[in-house]
Amino acid sequence: MGPGVRRAALAVAVAGLGTLAVGLALSPARALSSLLTSGFYFLCLGLGGAMFLALMYVANAGWFTVFKRIPEAFASYVPWGAVPLLALVPFAPKLYLWARPGIMETDHLLHKKAAFLNVPFFGVRMVLMLALWTGFTWMLRRNSLRQDTERTEAQTKRNVAVSAVFLVLFGLTFCLAAFDWLMSLEPHWFSTIYALYNVAGLLSSSVCAITVAAILLHRAGALPQLNSSHLHDLGKLMFGFATLWAYLWFSQFLLIWYANIPEETVYFIARMHGGWAVPFYLNLVLNWALPFLLLLPRPAKRSPAHLLRVAAVLLAGRWLDLHLMVAPANQPEGAGLGVYEVAAFLGVGALFTLAVTRAVRSAPMVPAGDPYLVESLHHHT
Amino acid sequence: MSARVLVGYFDSEEKVLDATRAVREAGYALHDVYTPYAVHGLDEAMGLKSSRLTWVCFGGGLLGGSLALALELYTSVVSWPLNVGGKPFNSFPAFVPVAFELTVLFAALITVGSFLARVKLFPGNRRVALPRVTDDRFAIALEAREAPSEASIAEELLRRHGAVETARMEVAS
């Protein structure tokens, strides 16, 4: 990407986040909801890149090496992605019911949770989690770049160890993050599968974004080594994670539906009726039904143009899914795709684009020192 | 039914891939290629069309899902309605897990069954495998339509591409 595109991305980031700053004065809850949705959306793409790398390292996978700089570049967005989320902390009372002044005195259930749900502890947890993720993504990237010059397998072994520790810590901290940042928007409600359901969304969307980036780089001539077998495997992962998402979505829904306990059903009642009903059902179509049917035939998973279309559907679906988790808490009356939602998505998205293109350009596209590179170049399914 | 074939035996997958391409380029009709394990790229080398088994699988899944939903609808709405927790008799969410399971079950069993039937792998079929192709040999079987004098050209071609042994035989088609 040339300097023109970078300047444009910078302008979009400034314009988008500037609009949100204005929105903070006019319609604070909605502007903050939008920032949370998009901030979390792109942070998940970055974390998804790190998780993808870690999964491949611990599985001793060799097929992905040719495009591993893409998930690495995604992972290097994590410290940038921390900024929009940290910006929420001072405004927590406008976004989170439990942070509103005086609520603890009048709401007994929240009073019981006060030791955990309070702004200082919330901020401390957020800083610690973001710092932990930044540290691990930095280590994975540093070891991989060192290998370019060392050309031994020592750094691969080191990254396998880093990945194993990261996966365990990430599993625990990401659950906490999903509970903290998203589920606590409706602090009376709870669902134990909520975090896992979010992990499925994270995996599905980040595999889509990796596929899109790989195809675009291939088309631009920067990644000529990418072949249809790599795409086929990425397509299988898209298909599999979309189905995992549907499985977990339904697991959450079914248990709440048949138990029919008011403090649990309140979440779905708010979303299945009124203004949220259409996005609620659309969510299932975009995140599962459509991608499932579109990715079923084998040639579909090997066609770059087709994969781009399906990835666009899933990436839009992931945003809608997060929007449905976040927005109804402060906008119970109905859906909204207005100026703040668009501004937040474009603003944070431009930040993501800047960080990722910067990382892609700062290192050789193909990791020449990786012992798995030859296997990856000859990947055949 | 049986077919007269010329069989060339090879001792590595690289050689059998190379020879498969060569005999097809030379215009010979392949009867089949036998290998001890799945060899990557052999389907392309043999020029096989994509399998129709995927459609059997899709149909099997549709059949299983529809049958499951029909069974659930009949038993819980028509035949013997029961009030469970005050929910409507026709409660789609409750039907999904069984429909899902039967979709997977039917798709899997029908696919495997169709495959076994298509390749005639069932009890009572006494076809004998070529020697060592379940162990450490790769075999190419060409349809032997030519006169014996021309067939020796095919034999020569197989040997030139690494065949360690050739044989003429009748195999079940």
XYZ file of C-alpha atoms in Angstrom:
554
model
C 0.000 0.000 0.000
C 1.308 3.368 -0.998
C 1.594 6.515 1.134
C -1.636 7.822 -0.432
C -3.629 4.949 1.008
C -1.963 5.376 4.389
C -2.831 9.075 4.442
C -6.421 8.220 3.507
C -6.601 5.613 6.297
C -5.228 8.142 8.767
C -7.837 10.680 7.646
C -10.639 8.105 8.045
C -9.378 7.186 11.520
C -9.305 10.819 12.607
C -12.712 11.568 11.050
C -14.353 8.450 12.515
C -13.002 8.866 16.013
C -13.669 12.640 15.838
C -17.325 11.939 15.035
C -17.467 9.665 18.079
C -15.982 12.429 20.235
C -18.829 14.702 19.122
C -21.272 11.861 19.741
C -19.950 11.566 23.267
C -21.533 14.947 23.994
C -24.762 14.415 22.013
C -25.615 10.763 22.577
C -23.017 9.284 24.930
C -24.458 5.772 25.422
C -24.837 5.162 21.710
C -21.403 6.539 20.801
C -19.749 4.465 23.522
C -21.681 1.321 22.504
C -20.459 1.778 18.947
C -16.885 2.248 20.108
C -17.092 -0.879 22.295
C -18.538 -2.960 19.431
C -15.971 -1.893 16.856
C -13.074 -1.708 19.308
C -13.760 -5.271 20.438
C -14.387 -6.423 16.849
C -10.951 -5.342 15.621
C -9.155 -6.314 18.832
C -10.603 -9.804 18.280
C -9.163 -9.870 14.751
C -5.745 -9.080 16.255
C -6.147 -11.641 19.023
C -7.481 -14.103 16.472
C -4.259 -13.700 14.500
C -2.274 -14.507 17.650
C -4.510 -17.466 18.488
C -4.252 -18.792 14.932
C -0.444 -18.617 15.134
C -0.383 -20.260 18.558
C -2.685 -23.080 17.449
C -0.496 -23.729 14.404
C 2.701 -23.698 16.491
C 1.442 -26.159 19.106
C 0.054 -28.428 16.381
C 3.437 -28.374 14.570
C 1.559 -27.304 11.464
C 3.565 -26.517 8.349
C 0.930 -25.638 5.766
C 0.370 -22.031 6.880
C 4.018 -20.877 6.998
C 3.935 -19.177 3.612
C 1.348 -16.660 4.827
C 2.212 -16.608 8.527
C 3.298 -12.960 8.317
C -0.419 -12.110 7.928
C -1.610 -13.460 11.319
C 1.586 -11.995 12.780
C 0.684 -8.582 11.364
C -2.839 -8.947 12.788
C -1.383 -9.830 16.185
C 0.790 -6.726 16.140
C -2.436 -4.672 16.166
C -3.166 -5.772 19.758
C -1.366 -2.837 21.481
C -3.086 -0.382 19.088
C -6.407 -2.087 19.658
C -6.003 -1.526 23.377
C -6.500 2.226 22.897
C -10.224 2.282 21.947
C -11.056 -0.061 24.843
C -8.999 1.824 27.414
C -10.742 5.001 26.245
C -14.017 3.499 27.502
C -12.917 3.220 31.134
C -13.351 6.895 32.138
C -16.831 6.856 30.547
C -17.901 3.537 32.088
C -20.848 5.091 34.009
C -22.440 6.140 30.707
C -22.144 2.638 29.253
C -22.409 0.156 32.122
C -25.442 0.030 34.397
C -23.375 -1.220 37.339
C -21.086 1.843 37.139
C -23.914 4.389 37.453
C -23.686 6.468 40.584
C -26.148 5.372 43.250
C -27.152 2.090 41.578
C -25.439 -0.049 44.207
C -27.613 1.439 46.957
C -30.874 0.646 45.173
C -30.126 -2.641 43.404
C -29.568 -5.520 45.777
C -28.321 -7.978 43.141
C -25.704 -5.525 41.885
C -24.747 -4.630 45.444
C -23.758 -8.289 45.905
C -21.474 -7.984 42.871
C -19.959 -4.633 43.888
C -16.626 -6.120 44.965
C -16.038 -7.222 41.363
C -18.043 -4.750 39.312
C -16.497 -1.382 40.160
C -14.696 1.013 37.849
C -11.181 0.928 39.396
C -11.002 -2.886 39.468
C -12.564 -3.036 35.972
C -9.829 -0.707 34.683
C -7.057 -2.666 36.407
C -8.301 -5.951 34.939
C -8.487 -4.423 31.477
C -4.952 -3.010 31.667
C -3.529 -6.322 32.916
C -5.246 -8.395 30.230
C -4.237 -6.071 27.412
C -0.655 -5.950 28.715
C -0.507 -9.760 28.906
C -1.766 -10.172 25.326
C 0.571 -7.464 24.045
C 3.535 -9.187 25.706
C 2.797 -12.583 24.173
C 2.050 -11.264 20.677
C 5.273 -9.250 20.814
C 7.277 -12.363 21.783
C 5.747 -14.493 18.980
C 6.558 -11.814 16.419
C 10.089 -11.114 17.720
C 11.071 -14.804 17.664
C 9.688 -15.232 14.168
C 11.607 -12.200 12.844
C 14.844 -13.373 14.480
C 14.490 -16.643 12.592
C 14.703 -14.771 9.275
C 18.384 -14.124 9.920
C 19.275 -17.070 12.193
C 17.806 -19.736 9.874
C 17.686 -22.419 12.555
C 14.782 -24.186 14.182
C 15.581 -22.810 17.656
C 13.030 -19.979 17.393
C 10.304 -22.346 16.213
C 10.820 -24.446 19.340
C 10.760 -21.305 21.466
C 7.527 -20.168 19.834
C 5.918 -23.572 20.453
C 6.571 -23.073 24.177
C 5.379 -19.450 24.108
C 2.241 -20.530 22.223
C 1.375 -23.302 24.668
C 1.540 -20.908 27.622
C -0.303 -18.223 25.666
C -3.182 -20.516 24.718
C -3.854 -21.447 28.345
C -3.589 -17.866 29.621
C -5.533 -16.514 26.658
C -8.360 -18.972 27.203
C -8.752 -17.794 30.776
C -8.260 -14.063 30.191
C -10.433 -13.885 27.087
C -13.324 -15.457 29.015
C -12.839 -12.790 31.650
C -12.728 -10.082 28.977
C -15.977 -11.262 27.386
C -17.692 -11.361 30.779
C -16.260 -7.983 31.825
C -16.635 -5.879 28.726
C -19.710 -7.377 27.055
C -21.765 -9.526 29.428
C -21.616 -6.983 32.255
C -23.562 -4.559 30.033
C -26.574 -6.439 31.378
C -25.288 -7.147 34.867
C -28.362 -9.031 36.104
C -28.087 -11.566 33.342
C -25.542 -14.365 33.040
C -24.603 -17.169 30.683
C -21.670 -19.489 31.308
C -21.193 -20.386 27.627
C -21.016 -16.704 26.632
C -17.198 -16.578 26.506
C -16.839 -19.744 24.454
C -19.458 -18.452 22.049
C -17.335 -15.318 21.689
C -14.216 -17.397 21.021
C -16.058 -19.081 18.140
C -16.931 -15.663 16.707
C -13.323 -14.544 17.143
C -11.971 -17.596 15.304
C -14.510 -17.392 12.509
C -13.951 -13.693 11.845
C -10.167 -13.781 12.129
C -9.826 -16.740 9.739
C -11.981 -14.753 7.295
C -9.813 -11.663 7.684
C -6.616 -13.719 7.227
C -8.104 -15.219 4.053
C -9.076 -11.806 2.701
C -5.610 -10.379 3.436
C -3.892 -13.381 1.842
C -5.992 -13.155 -1.331
C -5.510 -9.384 -1.619
C -1.734 -9.682 -1.124
C -1.645 -12.504 -3.674
C -3.538 -10.363 -6.182
C -1.174 -7.450 -5.526
C 1.723 -9.766 -6.374
C 3.241 -9.708 -2.888
C 2.430 -13.343 -2.095
C 2.754 -15.337 -5.335
C 3.400 -18.574 -3.407
C -0.182 -18.818 -2.163
C -1.870 -21.752 -3.918
C -5.373 -23.178 -4.085
C -4.555 -25.791 -1.421
C -3.806 -23.054 1.125
C -7.129 -21.435 0.212
C -8.900 -24.771 0.441
C -7.678 -25.263 4.021
C -8.569 -21.685 4.991
C -12.000 -22.274 3.467
C -12.417 -25.439 5.541
C -11.518 -23.485 8.680
C -14.052 -20.770 7.784
C -16.695 -23.429 7.277
C -15.779 -25.237 10.498
C -15.637 -22.151 12.714
C -18.898 -20.762 11.303
C -20.510 -24.068 12.235
C -18.863 -24.029 15.669
C -20.314 -20.549 16.166
C -23.802 -21.805 15.247
C -23.401 -24.787 17.569
C -22.446 -22.591 20.519
C -25.053 -19.941 19.685
C -27.724 -22.603 19.718
C -26.350 -24.227 22.879
C -26.756 -20.917 24.685
C -30.202 -20.290 23.237
C -31.626 -23.786 23.782
C -30.709 -24.052 27.462
C -32.159 -20.629 28.239
C -35.263 -21.313 26.137
C -36.194 -24.611 27.740
C -35.327 -23.691 31.311
C -37.479 -20.576 30.837
C -36.227 -18.749 33.954
C -37.032 -15.008 33.833
C -33.566 -13.751 34.837
C -32.075 -15.709 31.920
C -34.756 -15.263 29.261
C -34.681 -11.475 29.638
C -31.675 -11.383 27.303
C -33.503 -13.093 24.443
C -36.876 -11.457 25.095
C -35.224 -8.074 24.516
C -33.722 -9.255 21.243
C -36.409 -11.451 19.691
C -39.186 -8.867 19.791
C -39.649 -5.328 18.571
C -36.911 -3.476 16.759
C -34.238 -6.106 17.381
C -36.143 -9.058 15.880
C -34.942 -8.652 12.288
C -31.213 -8.359 13.155
C -31.644 -11.271 15.578
C -32.677 -13.708 12.819
C -30.409 -12.076 10.232
C -27.504 -12.875 12.572
C -28.094 -16.626 12.118
C -28.320 -16.281 8.351
C -25.113 -14.243 7.986
C -22.997 -16.154 10.472
C -24.049 -19.666 9.635
C -26.816 -20.564 7.167
C -25.432 -18.629 4.210
C -21.708 -19.418 4.713
C -22.544 -23.085 5.388
C -24.330 -23.531 2.065
C -21.910 -21.335 0.122
C -18.825 -23.195 1.371
C -20.193 -26.734 1.066
C -18.921 -27.601 -2.459
C -15.206 -28.310 -2.806
C -14.553 -25.881 -5.706
C -16.083 -23.061 -3.610
C -13.300 -23.373 -1.050
C -10.610 -23.155 -3.738
C -11.920 -20.077 -5.555
C -10.454 -16.757 -4.342
C -13.382 -14.684 -5.629
C -15.916 -16.931 -3.921
C -13.961 -16.979 -0.642
C -13.818 -13.168 -0.660
C -17.611 -12.994 -0.936
C -18.214 -15.524 1.848
C -15.626 -13.830 4.071
C -17.421 -10.506 3.552
C -20.695 -12.113 4.678
C -19.075 -13.609 7.781
C -17.210 -10.420 8.680
C -20.443 -8.436 8.425
C -22.140 -11.155 10.472
C -19.554 -10.935 13.230
C -20.146 -7.189 13.530
C -23.899 -7.743 13.714
C -23.387 -10.461 16.327
C -21.359 -8.105 18.533
C -23.806 -5.259 17.897
C -26.584 -7.550 19.150
C -24.592 -8.334 22.292
C -23.744 -4.701 23.049
C -26.324 -2.241 21.759
C -29.657 -3.540 23.192
C -28.394 -2.913 26.735
C -28.572 0.859 26.187
C -30.947 0.983 23.199
C -33.748 -1.409 24.119
C -36.131 0.275 21.688
C -34.532 -1.079 18.570
C -31.790 -1.579 16.095
C -29.583 1.139 14.841
C -27.181 1.465 12.025
C -26.559 5.162 12.185
C -23.724 7.583 11.903
C -22.031 6.506 15.154
C -21.941 2.811 14.275
C -20.467 3.583 10.864
C -18.022 6.156 12.278
C -16.761 3.743 14.931
C -16.361 0.874 12.458
C -14.522 2.992 9.894
C -12.450 4.826 12.497
C -11.209 1.751 14.351
C -11.020 -0.173 11.081
C -8.690 2.460 9.646
C -6.525 2.155 12.760
C -6.429 -1.623 12.213
C -5.525 -1.167 8.532
C -2.707 1.230 9.436
C -1.255 -1.114 12.065
C -1.484 -4.208 9.870
C -0.040 -2.643 6.719
C 2.786 -1.160 8.783
C 3.617 -4.612 10.182
C 3.332 -6.274 6.766
C 5.740 -3.802 5.198
C 8.261 -3.936 8.037
C 9.254 -7.580 7.446
C 9.871 -9.909 4.479
C 6.544 -11.347 3.272
C 7.797 -14.918 3.297
C 9.695 -16.186 6.389
C 12.784 -17.569 4.670
C 14.273 -18.998 7.880
C 11.279 -21.071 8.931
C 11.983 -24.825 8.759
C 8.389 -25.449 7.660
C 8.581 -23.119 4.662
C 9.377 -25.861 2.142
C 6.491 -27.985 3.371
C 4.200 -24.982 3.068
C 5.347 -24.163 -0.463
C 4.495 -27.716 -1.548
C 1.237 -27.860 0.356
C -1.236 -30.050 -1.499
C -4.630 -31.232 -0.376
C -17.521 -59.421 -16.194
C -13.789 -59.259 -16.518
C -11.313 -57.213 -18.480
C -7.956 -58.083 -20.012
C -5.323 -55.742 -18.636
C -1.636 -55.106 -18.752
C -0.308 -54.443 -15.255
C 2.906 -52.606 -14.441
C 4.243 -52.750 -10.892
C 6.185 -49.846 -9.359
C 8.021 -49.445 -6.078
C 7.471 -45.759 -5.279
C 4.688 -43.200 -5.488
C 6.821 -40.750 -7.499
C 7.328 -43.386 -10.214
C 3.688 -44.400 -10.329
C 2.593 -40.732 -10.624
C 5.107 -40.133 -13.397
C 4.133 -43.310 -15.284
C 0.409 -42.598 -14.925
C 0.851 -39.237 -16.600
C 3.063 -40.776 -19.282
C 0.671 -43.558 -20.309
C -2.249 -41.133 -20.467
C -0.219 -38.763 -22.621
C 0.698 -41.687 -24.896
C -3.018 -42.298 -25.347
C -3.510 -45.579 -23.492
C -6.784 -46.265 -21.675
C -6.279 -46.628 -17.920
C -8.205 -49.425 -16.305
C -7.237 -48.349 -12.786
C -4.290 -47.562 -10.532
C -3.826 -49.517 -7.304
C -1.814 -48.157 -4.361
C -1.315 -49.292 -0.764
C -2.367 -45.851 0.521
C -3.927 -42.647 -0.811
C -1.387 -40.927 -3.066
C -1.692 -37.131 -3.308
C -2.128 -35.927 -6.864
C -3.006 -39.333 -8.300
C -6.602 -38.305 -9.026
C -5.314 -35.427 -11.150
C -2.683 -37.629 -12.826
C -5.393 -40.170 -13.714
C -7.692 -37.412 -14.953
C -10.520 -38.499 -12.657
C -13.636 -36.373 -12.617
C -14.699 -34.974 -9.246
C -16.614 -37.500 -7.195
C -20.407 -37.563 -7.213
C -20.314 -39.000 -3.701
C -20.558 -35.473 -2.250
C -24.067 -35.146 -3.683
C -25.023 -38.489 -2.164
C -23.788 -37.132 1.166
C -25.796 -33.908 0.782
C -28.923 -35.844 -0.140
C -28.421 -38.224 2.779
C -28.170 -35.264 5.151
C -31.325 -33.661 3.758
C -33.180 -36.955 4.036
C -32.061 -37.500 7.647
C -32.962 -33.960 8.692
C -36.379 -34.101 7.039
C -37.215 -37.512 8.462
C -36.192 -36.389 11.958
C -38.341 -33.243 11.794
C -41.274 -35.218 10.386
C -40.978 -37.832 13.124
C -40.784 -35.202 15.845
C -43.668 -33.219 14.427
C -45.825 -36.356 14.147
C -45.058 -37.766 17.590
C -45.231 -34.531 19.572
C -47.983 -32.662 17.726
C -50.225 -35.195 15.982
C -49.944 -38.598 17.598
C -49.360 -37.934 21.303
C -49.130 -34.273 22.315
C -47.645 -33.742 25.792
C -47.541 -30.530 27.732
C -43.882 -29.983 28.627
C -43.324 -26.920 30.777
C -46.235 -25.128 29.127
C -44.434 -24.908 25.803
C -46.241 -25.164 22.443
C -46.470 -28.723 21.111
C -44.788 -27.590 17.916
C -41.558 -26.200 19.438
C -38.894 -25.957 16.790
C -35.901 -25.330 19.121
C -36.580 -28.631 20.885
C -36.543 -30.470 17.557
C -33.168 -29.149 16.441
C -30.801 -31.459 18.396
C -32.453 -34.660 17.130
C -32.685 -33.283 13.590
C -28.998 -32.388 13.746
C -27.991 -35.850 14.976
C -30.033 -37.663 12.344
C -28.736 -35.377 9.597
C -25.172 -36.339 10.505
C -26.015 -40.016 10.984
C -27.874 -40.392 7.689
C -25.294 -38.404 5.745
C -22.458 -40.540 7.131
C -24.099 -43.974 6.807
C -25.547 -43.323 3.351
C -22.222 -41.979 2.087
C -20.192 -44.928 3.399
C -22.850 -47.420 2.241
C -23.013 -45.918 -1.256
C -19.245 -45.928 -1.515
C -18.968 -49.598 -0.507
C -21.767 -50.582 -2.898
C -20.233 -48.596 -5.770
C -16.807 -50.203 -5.396
C -18.452 -53.587 -4.781
C -16.916 -54.077 -1.376
C -19.372 -56.336 0.353
C -19.484 -59.924 1.735
C -19.566 -62.551 -0.982
C -17.442 -60.572 -3.391
C -14.412 -62.803 -3.930
C -12.300 -60.455 -6.002
C -8.595 -60.900 -5.284
C -6.297 -57.894 -4.928
C -3.226 -57.690 -7.147
C -0.123 -59.073 -5.418
C 1.557 -56.680 -2.953
C -0.594 -53.618 -3.784
C -1.841 -53.681 -0.196
C 1.762 -53.752 1.007
C 4.619 -52.057 -0.879
C 3.760 -52.092 -4.592
C 1.959 -49.581 -6.796
C 0.239 -50.984 -9.881
C -1.036 -49.401 -13.074
C -3.530 -51.487 -15.048
C -3.941 -50.571 -18.728
C -6.788 -51.874 -20.822
C -5.166 -54.367 -23.204
C -7.090 -53.736 -26.403
C -4.167 -53.843 -28.778
C -2.649 -56.779 -30.638
C 0.156 -58.524 -28.700
C 2.836 -56.937 -30.922
C 1.619 -53.443 -30.052
C 1.146 -54.325 -26.422
C 4.861 -54.805 -26.085
C 5.221 -51.084 -26.837
C 3.023 -50.338 -23.823
C 5.122 -52.706 -21.719
C 8.239 -50.931 -22.852
C 6.706 -47.567 -21.921
C 5.851 -48.791 -18.421
C 9.363 -50.154 -17.905
C 10.930 -46.953 -19.156
C 9.029 -45.081 -16.434
C 10.260 -47.378 -13.694
C 8.049 -50.476 -13.744
C 9.898 -53.282 -11.944
C 7.620 -55.949 -13.373
C 4.763 -56.280 -15.880
C 2.065 -58.887 -16.289
C -0.986 -59.648 -18.444
C -4.060 -60.835 -16.667
C -7.821 -60.833 -16.430
C -9.314 -58.690 -13.686
C -12.889 -58.138 -12.611
C -14.135 -54.930 -14.144
